[in-house]
Short mmCIF file of C-alpha atoms in Angstrom, two decimals:
data_model
loop_
_atom_site.label_atom_id
_atom_site.label_comp_id
_atom_site.label_asym_id
_atom_site.label_seq_id
_atom_site.Cartn_x
_atom_site.Cartn_y
_atom_site.Cartn_z
CA MET S 13 0.00 0.00 0.00
CA GLN S 14 1.36 3.37 -1.01
CA ILE S 15 1.61 6.40 1.26
CA LEU S 16 -1.20 8.17 -0.58
CA ASP S 17 -3.51 5.16 -0.14
CA ARG S 18 -2.82 5.09 3.60
CA TYR S 19 -3.41 8.82 3.80
CA ILE S 20 -6.84 8.58 2.15
CA LEU S 21 -7.83 5.57 4.27
CA ILE S 22 -6.82 7.24 7.52
CA ARG S 23 -8.66 10.42 6.56
CA VAL S 24 -11.85 8.43 5.87
CA LEU S 25 -11.62 5.90 8.71
CA GLN S 26 -11.44 8.52 11.44
CA PRO S 27 -14.81 10.19 10.74
CA PHE S 28 -16.26 6.77 9.83
CA LEU S 29 -15.49 5.39 13.29
CA TYR S 30 -16.83 8.56 14.88
CA CYS S 31 -20.08 8.18 12.91
CA VAL S 32 -20.57 4.53 13.82
CA LEU S 33 -19.78 5.08 17.50
CA GLY S 34 -22.01 8.14 17.49
CA PHE S 35 -24.93 6.21 16.00
CA VAL S 36 -24.51 3.41 18.55
CA SER S 37 -24.31 5.90 21.42
CA ILE S 38 -27.40 7.80 20.28
CA TRP S 39 -29.31 4.54 19.88
CA LEU S 40 -28.23 3.44 23.37
CA VAL S 41 -29.44 6.68 24.95
CA PHE S 42 -32.84 6.56 23.22
CA ASP S 43 -33.30 2.85 23.90
CA LEU S 44 -32.43 3.27 27.58
CA SER S 45 -34.93 6.09 27.89
CA GLU S 46 -37.59 3.78 26.41
CA ASN S 47 -36.83 0.51 28.20
CA ALA S 48 -35.20 1.63 31.46
CA PRO S 49 -38.59 1.95 33.26
CA THR S 50 -39.42 -1.67 32.36
CA PHE S 51 -36.09 -2.90 33.70
CA LEU S 52 -36.39 -0.86 36.90
CA GLU S 53 -40.02 -1.68 37.63
CA ASN S 54 -39.41 -5.42 37.27
CA LYS S 55 -36.01 -5.33 39.01
CA ALA S 56 -34.20 -6.91 36.10
CA PRO S 57 -30.68 -8.18 36.95
CA LEU S 58 -27.90 -5.92 35.73
CA LEU S 59 -26.27 -8.83 33.93
CA ARG S 60 -29.49 -9.46 31.98
CA VAL S 61 -29.71 -5.79 30.98
CA ALA S 62 -26.09 -5.85 29.79
CA GLN S 63 -26.81 -9.01 27.80
CA PHE S 64 -29.87 -7.30 26.29
CA TYR S 65 -27.77 -4.50 24.83
CA LEU S 66 -24.69 -6.54 23.89
CA LEU S 67 -26.81 -8.92 21.82
CA ARG S 68 -28.50 -6.02 20.03
CA VAL S 69 -25.32 -4.11 19.13
CA PRO S 70 -24.68 -6.13 15.90
CA GLU S 71 -28.01 -4.97 14.47
CA ILE S 72 -27.22 -1.30 15.16
CA ILE S 73 -23.69 -1.62 13.75
CA LEU S 74 -25.09 -3.26 10.62
CA MET S 75 -27.46 -0.31 10.10
CA SER S 76 -24.72 2.24 10.86
CA LEU S 77 -21.99 0.94 8.54
CA PRO S 78 -23.28 2.20 5.15
CA VAL S 79 -24.57 5.52 6.50
CA GLY S 80 -21.36 6.13 8.43
CA LEU S 81 -19.23 5.30 5.39
CA LEU S 82 -21.29 7.59 3.15
CA LEU S 83 -20.99 10.54 5.53
CA ALA S 84 -17.29 9.88 6.20
CA ILE S 85 -16.41 9.87 2.49
CA LEU S 86 -18.46 13.00 1.80
CA TYR S 87 -16.91 14.84 4.75
CA THR S 88 -13.35 13.80 3.89
CA PHE S 89 -13.58 14.51 0.18
CA THR S 90 -15.25 17.88 0.62
CA GLN S 91 -12.49 18.90 3.04
CA MET S 92 -9.83 17.67 0.61
CA SER S 93 -11.57 19.44 -2.29
CA ARG S 94 -11.61 22.74 -0.40
CA ARG S 95 -7.86 22.44 0.14
CA ASN S 96 -7.32 21.44 -3.50
CA GLU S 97 -5.76 18.16 -2.36
CA LEU S 98 -7.80 16.04 -4.75
CA ILE S 99 -6.99 18.29 -7.70
CA SER S 100 -3.29 18.05 -6.82
CA MET S 101 -3.46 14.25 -6.67
CA LEU S 102 -5.24 14.04 -10.00
CA GLY S 103 -2.89 16.61 -11.51
CA ALA S 104 0.09 14.49 -10.45
CA GLY S 105 -1.10 11.74 -12.78
CA ARG S 106 -3.22 9.67 -10.39
CA SER S 107 -6.46 8.55 -12.08
CA VAL S 108 -9.83 8.75 -10.34
CA LEU S 109 -10.14 4.95 -10.18
CA ARG S 110 -6.65 4.60 -8.70
CA LEU S 111 -7.41 7.37 -6.24
CA LEU S 112 -10.56 5.59 -5.09
CA ALA S 113 -9.06 2.07 -5.08
CA PRO S 114 -8.44 1.96 -1.28
CA LEU S 115 -12.01 3.11 -0.63
CA LEU S 116 -13.45 0.51 -2.99
CA ILE S 117 -11.45 -2.18 -1.18
CA LEU S 118 -12.66 -0.76 2.14
CA GLY S 119 -16.24 -0.97 0.87
CA LEU S 120 -15.75 -4.64 -0.05
CA LEU S 121 -14.20 -5.43 3.35
CA LEU S 122 -17.06 -3.73 5.18
CA THR S 123 -19.51 -5.62 2.96
CA ALA S 124 -17.89 -8.89 4.05
CA PHE S 125 -18.05 -7.79 7.70
CA ALA S 126 -21.70 -6.77 7.34
CA THR S 127 -22.47 -10.13 5.71
CA ALA S 128 -21.01 -11.89 8.74
CA LEU S 129 -23.18 -9.77 11.05
CA ASN S 130 -26.30 -10.33 8.93
CA TYR S 131 -25.75 -14.10 8.79
CA SER S 132 -27.03 -14.70 12.31
CA ALA S 133 -26.22 -12.09 14.97
CA ALA S 134 -28.14 -9.11 13.55
CA PRO S 135 -31.38 -11.01 12.70
CA HIS S 136 -31.47 -12.51 16.19
CA ALA S 137 -31.14 -9.06 17.77
CA GLY S 138 -34.78 -8.23 17.06
CA ALA S 139 -35.94 -11.50 18.60
CA VAL S 140 -33.67 -10.92 21.60
CA LYS S 141 -35.33 -7.56 22.28
CA LYS S 142 -38.80 -9.08 22.20
CA ASP S 143 -37.92 -12.18 24.25
CA ILE S 144 -35.98 -10.44 27.01
CA LEU S 145 -38.53 -7.66 27.43
CA GLN S 146 -41.31 -10.26 27.68
CA GLU S 147 -39.24 -12.26 30.12
CA VAL S 148 -38.58 -9.25 32.35
CA ALA S 149 -42.17 -7.97 32.16
CA SER S 150 -43.54 -11.41 33.05
CA THR S 151 -41.35 -11.63 36.15
CA ASN S 152 -39.25 -14.38 34.58
CA ASP S 153 -42.25 -16.65 34.08
CA PRO S 154 -41.33 -18.47 30.83
CA ASP S 155 -44.81 -19.95 30.40
CA LYS S 156 -46.20 -16.47 29.72
CA GLN S 157 -44.04 -16.37 26.59
CA ALA S 158 -45.34 -19.70 25.28
CA ILE S 159 -47.17 -20.40 22.03
CA ARG S 160 -50.63 -21.82 22.75
CA GLY S 161 -52.85 -24.11 20.70
CA HIS S 162 -50.15 -24.80 18.11
CA LEU S 163 -50.65 -27.21 15.18
CA PHE S 164 -47.84 -28.76 13.16
CA ARG S 165 -47.93 -31.33 10.36
CA ASN S 166 -44.95 -33.41 9.27
CA ARG S 167 -45.99 -34.58 5.82
CA GLU S 168 -42.83 -36.60 5.19
CA ASP S 169 -43.29 -38.80 8.28
CA ARG S 170 -47.09 -38.57 8.22
CA ARG S 171 -47.40 -37.10 11.72
CA PHE S 172 -49.67 -34.39 13.05
CA TRP S 173 -48.89 -32.57 16.32
CA HIS S 174 -51.35 -30.64 18.46
CA ILE S 175 -49.68 -28.78 21.34
CA GLY S 176 -51.54 -26.95 24.06
CA ARG S 177 -48.53 -24.90 25.12
CA LEU S 178 -45.07 -24.61 23.55
CA ASN S 179 -42.10 -22.62 24.80
CA PRO S 180 -39.44 -22.54 22.03
CA SER S 181 -36.72 -21.03 24.23
CA LEU S 182 -37.01 -23.82 26.84
CA GLU S 183 -38.02 -26.49 24.30
CA ARG S 184 -40.82 -27.57 26.61
CA LEU S 185 -44.22 -28.77 25.41
CA ALA S 186 -47.41 -29.31 27.39
CA SER S 187 -50.72 -31.03 26.56
CA VAL S 188 -49.33 -32.89 23.57
CA MET S 189 -51.20 -35.09 21.09
CA ILE S 190 -49.30 -36.82 18.26
CA ILE S 191 -51.26 -38.49 15.47
CA GLN S 192 -49.36 -41.06 13.40
CA GLU S 193 -50.73 -42.19 10.03
CA ASP S 194 -49.66 -45.17 7.95
CA GLU S 195 -48.52 -45.10 4.32
CA THR S 196 -52.09 -45.13 3.08
CA GLY S 197 -53.09 -42.15 5.24
CA ARG S 198 -55.08 -44.18 7.73
CA LEU S 199 -54.93 -43.53 11.47
CA GLU S 200 -52.30 -45.84 12.99
CA ARG S 201 -51.39 -44.58 16.48
CA ASN S 202 -51.97 -41.65 18.82
CA TYR S 203 -49.72 -40.40 21.58
CA TYR S 204 -51.10 -38.32 24.46
CA ALA S 205 -48.86 -36.71 27.09
CA GLN S 206 -49.08 -34.00 29.72
CA LYS S 207 -45.51 -32.89 29.03
CA ALA S 208 -42.84 -33.45 26.39
CA GLU S 209 -39.16 -32.49 26.25
CA TYR S 210 -36.53 -32.96 23.58
CA ASP S 211 -32.99 -34.20 24.26
CA HIS S 212 -30.64 -32.96 21.53
CA PRO S 213 -27.62 -35.21 22.22
CA THR S 214 -29.69 -38.38 21.83
CA LYS S 215 -32.33 -36.84 19.50
CA THR S 216 -35.04 -38.34 21.69
CA TRP S 217 -38.46 -37.08 22.77
CA LYS S 218 -39.41 -37.78 26.39
CA LEU S 219 -43.18 -37.89 26.98
CA GLU S 220 -44.50 -37.77 30.55
CA LYS S 221 -47.78 -39.05 32.00
CA GLY S 222 -49.86 -40.13 29.06
CA LYS S 223 -51.02 -43.02 26.94
CA VAL S 224 -50.54 -44.65 23.55
CA VAL S 225 -53.57 -45.68 21.51
CA ASP S 226 -53.19 -48.16 18.62
CA PHE S 227 -55.85 -48.40 15.91
CA THR S 228 -56.94 -51.14 13.56
CA PRO S 229 -56.94 -50.60 9.76
CA LEU S 230 -60.66 -49.84 10.08
CA GLY S 231 -59.99 -47.02 12.58
CA ASP S 232 -61.19 -48.82 15.72
CA VAL S 233 -59.22 -48.72 18.97
CA GLU S 234 -57.09 -51.85 19.19
CA GLU S 235 -55.07 -51.24 22.36
CA GLN S 236 -54.37 -48.53 24.97
CA ARG S 237 -51.18 -48.36 27.03
CA TRP S 238 -50.60 -45.92 29.86
CA PHE S 239 -47.11 -44.70 30.77
CA GLU S 240 -45.31 -42.44 33.19
CA ILE S 241 -42.35 -41.84 30.86
CA LEU S 242 -42.08 -42.81 27.20
CA ARG S 243 -39.04 -42.12 25.02
CA LEU S 244 -39.56 -41.72 21.29
CA ARG S 245 -36.56 -42.16 19.02
CA ASN S 246 -36.20 -41.67 15.28
CA PHE S 247 -38.58 -38.70 15.26
CA SER S 248 -37.30 -36.04 12.85
CA GLU S 249 -39.21 -33.20 14.57
CA THR S 250 -37.40 -30.81 16.90
CA PRO S 251 -38.95 -28.05 19.04
CA TRP S 252 -37.51 -25.42 16.71
CA ARG S 253 -38.94 -27.14 13.65
CA ILE S 254 -42.35 -27.45 15.27
CA SER S 255 -42.44 -23.80 16.30
CA SER S 256 -40.79 -22.42 13.14
CA SER S 257 -44.08 -22.24 11.25
CA VAL S 258 -45.11 -19.26 13.40
CA LEU S 259 -41.69 -17.58 13.67
CA ASP S 260 -41.12 -14.16 12.11
CA ALA S 261 -38.87 -14.32 9.03
CA ASN S 262 -37.25 -11.02 10.03
CA PHE S 263 -35.70 -12.63 13.11
CA LEU S 264 -34.35 -15.84 11.53
CA SER S 265 -30.70 -16.39 10.62
CA VAL S 266 -29.54 -17.76 7.28
CA PRO S 267 -29.33 -21.41 8.52
CA GLU S 268 -32.76 -21.09 10.16
CA LEU S 269 -34.32 -19.67 7.01
CA ARG S 270 -32.84 -22.49 4.96
CA GLU S 271 -34.09 -25.06 7.45
CA TYR S 272 -37.55 -23.49 7.48
CA LEU S 273 -37.80 -23.56 3.68
CA ALA S 274 -36.57 -27.16 3.56
CA ASN S 275 -38.99 -28.34 6.26
CA ASN S 276 -41.98 -26.46 4.86
CA ALA S 277 -41.43 -26.90 1.14
CA HIS S 278 -45.04 -28.13 0.86
CA PHE S 279 -46.39 -24.69 1.80
CA THR S 280 -47.75 -22.46 -0.95
CA SER S 281 -45.37 -20.03 -2.65
CA ASP S 282 -47.30 -17.08 -1.20
CA ARG S 283 -46.78 -18.39 2.34
CA LEU S 284 -43.06 -18.95 1.73
CA ALA S 285 -42.51 -15.63 -0.07
CA ALA S 286 -41.51 -13.71 3.07
CA TYR S 287 -38.94 -16.35 4.05
CA ARG S 288 -37.46 -16.63 0.55
CA THR S 289 -37.25 -12.86 0.29
CA GLN S 290 -35.56 -12.55 3.67
CA LEU S 291 -33.05 -15.27 2.78
CA ALA S 292 -32.05 -13.41 -0.39
CA TYR S 293 -32.04 -10.09 1.51
CA ARG S 294 -29.58 -11.49 4.06
CA TRP S 295 -26.98 -11.51 1.27
CA ALA S 296 -28.09 -8.33 -0.51
CA LEU S 297 -28.35 -5.93 2.46
CA PRO S 298 -24.59 -5.83 3.30
CA TRP S 299 -23.80 -4.52 -0.18
CA GLY S 300 -25.11 -1.17 1.00
CA CYS S 301 -21.56 -0.53 2.25
CA PHE S 302 -20.10 -0.89 -1.23
CA LEU S 303 -22.93 1.16 -2.72
CA ALA S 304 -22.14 3.92 -0.24
CA VAL S 305 -18.66 4.15 -1.78
CA LEU S 306 -20.00 4.11 -5.35
CA ILE S 307 -22.45 6.91 -4.55
CA ALA S 308 -20.35 9.12 -2.26
CA ALA S 309 -16.94 8.91 -3.91
CA PRO S 310 -17.80 10.31 -7.39
CA LEU S 311 -20.00 13.03 -5.90
CA GLY S 312 -17.42 13.85 -3.25
CA ILE S 313 -14.75 14.74 -5.82
CA ILE S 314 -15.47 18.40 -6.51
CA TYR S 315 -13.37 20.62 -8.77
CA SER S 316 -15.24 23.80 -7.86
CA ARG S 317 -16.54 25.00 -4.50
CA ARG S 318 -19.66 26.22 -6.27
CA GLY S 319 -20.97 22.67 -6.74
CA LEU S 320 -20.08 21.46 -3.27
CA MET S 321 -23.47 21.62 -1.60
CA GLY S 322 -25.30 20.22 -4.63
CA SER S 323 -23.09 17.11 -4.74
CA ILE S 324 -23.48 16.45 -1.02
CA THR S 325 -27.23 16.85 -1.27
CA MET S 326 -27.41 14.54 -4.27
CA ALA S 327 -25.36 11.83 -2.53
CA ILE S 328 -27.58 11.89 0.56
CA LEU S 329 -30.72 11.97 -1.59
CA LEU S 330 -29.57 8.98 -3.67
CA PHE S 331 -28.79 6.97 -0.56
CA PHE S 332 -32.18 7.85 0.91
CA LEU S 333 -33.81 6.68 -2.33
CA LEU S 334 -31.82 3.43 -2.08
CA VAL S 335 -33.19 2.78 1.40
CA LEU S 336 -36.73 3.70 0.33
CA THR S 337 -36.58 1.55 -2.81
CA SER S 338 -35.20 -1.40 -0.84
CA SER S 339 -38.08 -1.14 1.63
CA VAL S 340 -40.68 -1.03 -1.17
CA PHE S 341 -39.12 -3.96 -3.04
CA LEU S 342 -38.85 -5.94 0.19
CA ALA S 343 -42.54 -5.41 0.94
CA LEU S 344 -43.47 -6.47 -2.59
CA GLY S 345 -41.34 -9.58 -2.28
CA LYS S 346 -42.85 -10.59 1.06
CA GLY S 347 -46.29 -10.08 -0.39
CA ALA S 348 -45.45 -12.41 -3.31
CA ARG S 349 -45.93 -9.55 -5.78
CA ILE S 350 -42.43 -9.93 -7.28
CA ASP S 351 -39.77 -12.62 -7.27
CA PRO S 352 -37.74 -12.82 -4.00
CA LEU S 353 -34.43 -12.41 -5.85
CA VAL S 354 -35.72 -9.30 -7.61
CA ALA S 355 -37.01 -7.93 -4.32
CA ALA S 356 -33.66 -8.39 -2.60
CA TRP S 357 -31.19 -7.62 -5.37
CA GLY S 358 -33.18 -5.24 -7.60
CA PRO S 359 -32.31 -2.01 -5.72
CA VAL S 360 -28.69 -3.13 -5.23
CA LEU S 361 -28.18 -3.71 -8.95
CA LEU S 362 -30.09 -0.55 -9.92
CA PHE S 363 -28.15 1.82 -7.67
CA GLY S 364 -24.94 -0.12 -8.24
CA ALA S 365 -25.27 0.55 -11.97
CA LEU S 366 -26.04 4.22 -11.23
CA GLY S 367 -22.98 4.49 -8.98
CA ALA S 368 -20.78 2.80 -11.58
CA LEU S 369 -22.07 5.25 -14.20
CA MET S 370 -21.24 8.24 -12.00
CA LEU S 371 -17.80 6.80 -11.29
CA TRP S 372 -17.18 6.35 -15.03
CA MET S 373 -18.34 9.90 -15.74
CA ARG S 374 -16.05 11.29 -13.05
CA SER S 375 -13.08 9.19 -14.21
CA THR S 376 -13.55 10.37 -17.81
CA ASN S 377 -13.88 13.99 -16.68
CA ARG S 378 -17.55 14.26 -17.60
CA GLU S 379 -19.68 16.66 -15.60
CA LEU S 380 -22.13 15.06 -13.19
CA PRO S 381 -25.65 16.56 -13.00
CA ASN S 382 -26.13 19.03 -10.16
CA ILE S 383 -29.61 19.24 -8.65
CA LEU S 384 -28.93 22.71 -7.25
CA SER S 385 -27.52 24.25 -10.41
#
């Protein structure tokens, strides 16, 4: 890396870090003002409050990265333009693309970092907020957070589950009825239990205090067996899989979205649209960091102070339109109005092409349009 590359990176990274830390600090202050009364009234442990905010930080950082990078590049380049530093660099024979090379690499690195955050940690942050606040408000009574009257059908294994109360976080089920069908779709066996728990190491369901009812091919009761504890092996269902049909796609990680789509492939395309769109969006959203460079860098290189404010305004306006367009496309994708890939990647490709066009115009010394001229 050359001295000039390090100089540009250092000049941009300093305000970028200030922006990100500032966004996180502002969010923390506003969130504390909103949720502090809940924590104090319910005497939430300090460790739990700290966990609440630490687990939510990845989501805030993910949202702050592209905005912080956009503002940092605009601030740095406008300062360098006022001091004629950029003109001097370009006059010394450095091309626009070579000048922006370290920033483009920085955008790609931040995109990779944002992808890692958006893989699991950031999506779970929204669920963490909801779960912990419910836990604190319910005086740590996990049953108050349970799903009630839940139905689940496993078409592959021909089983139907009816659960009176299900707590996904504790993987505890109550008032369970399992209906097993044979290959012809006839009723074969029913399981009834007051409680059910799943053991992950052995992949075994433990049913407590219930009975097993076997049926004849004609549907008549053949035999009833009562039990205190019954262990069921070779069942493919897990508590997460059973509860996933009512989970919000916005709060699921990439592996969870893939598992949901694999387990519920028999659902209609309209019902799966939100999950398919979110899965594609997990990979598309982080590219906002690279788009921030493509939008801010060409508009930040100003040869005349007269066009300074117009370029800054245009850069912020374009980024705002990117966010707005992404929200509209995402809603259309979740509503099965457009293809999930189009919903997730459409705005990225559209504004990426626009940013590439502006970068080409700037590198070939063509004048960019000025909305204030």
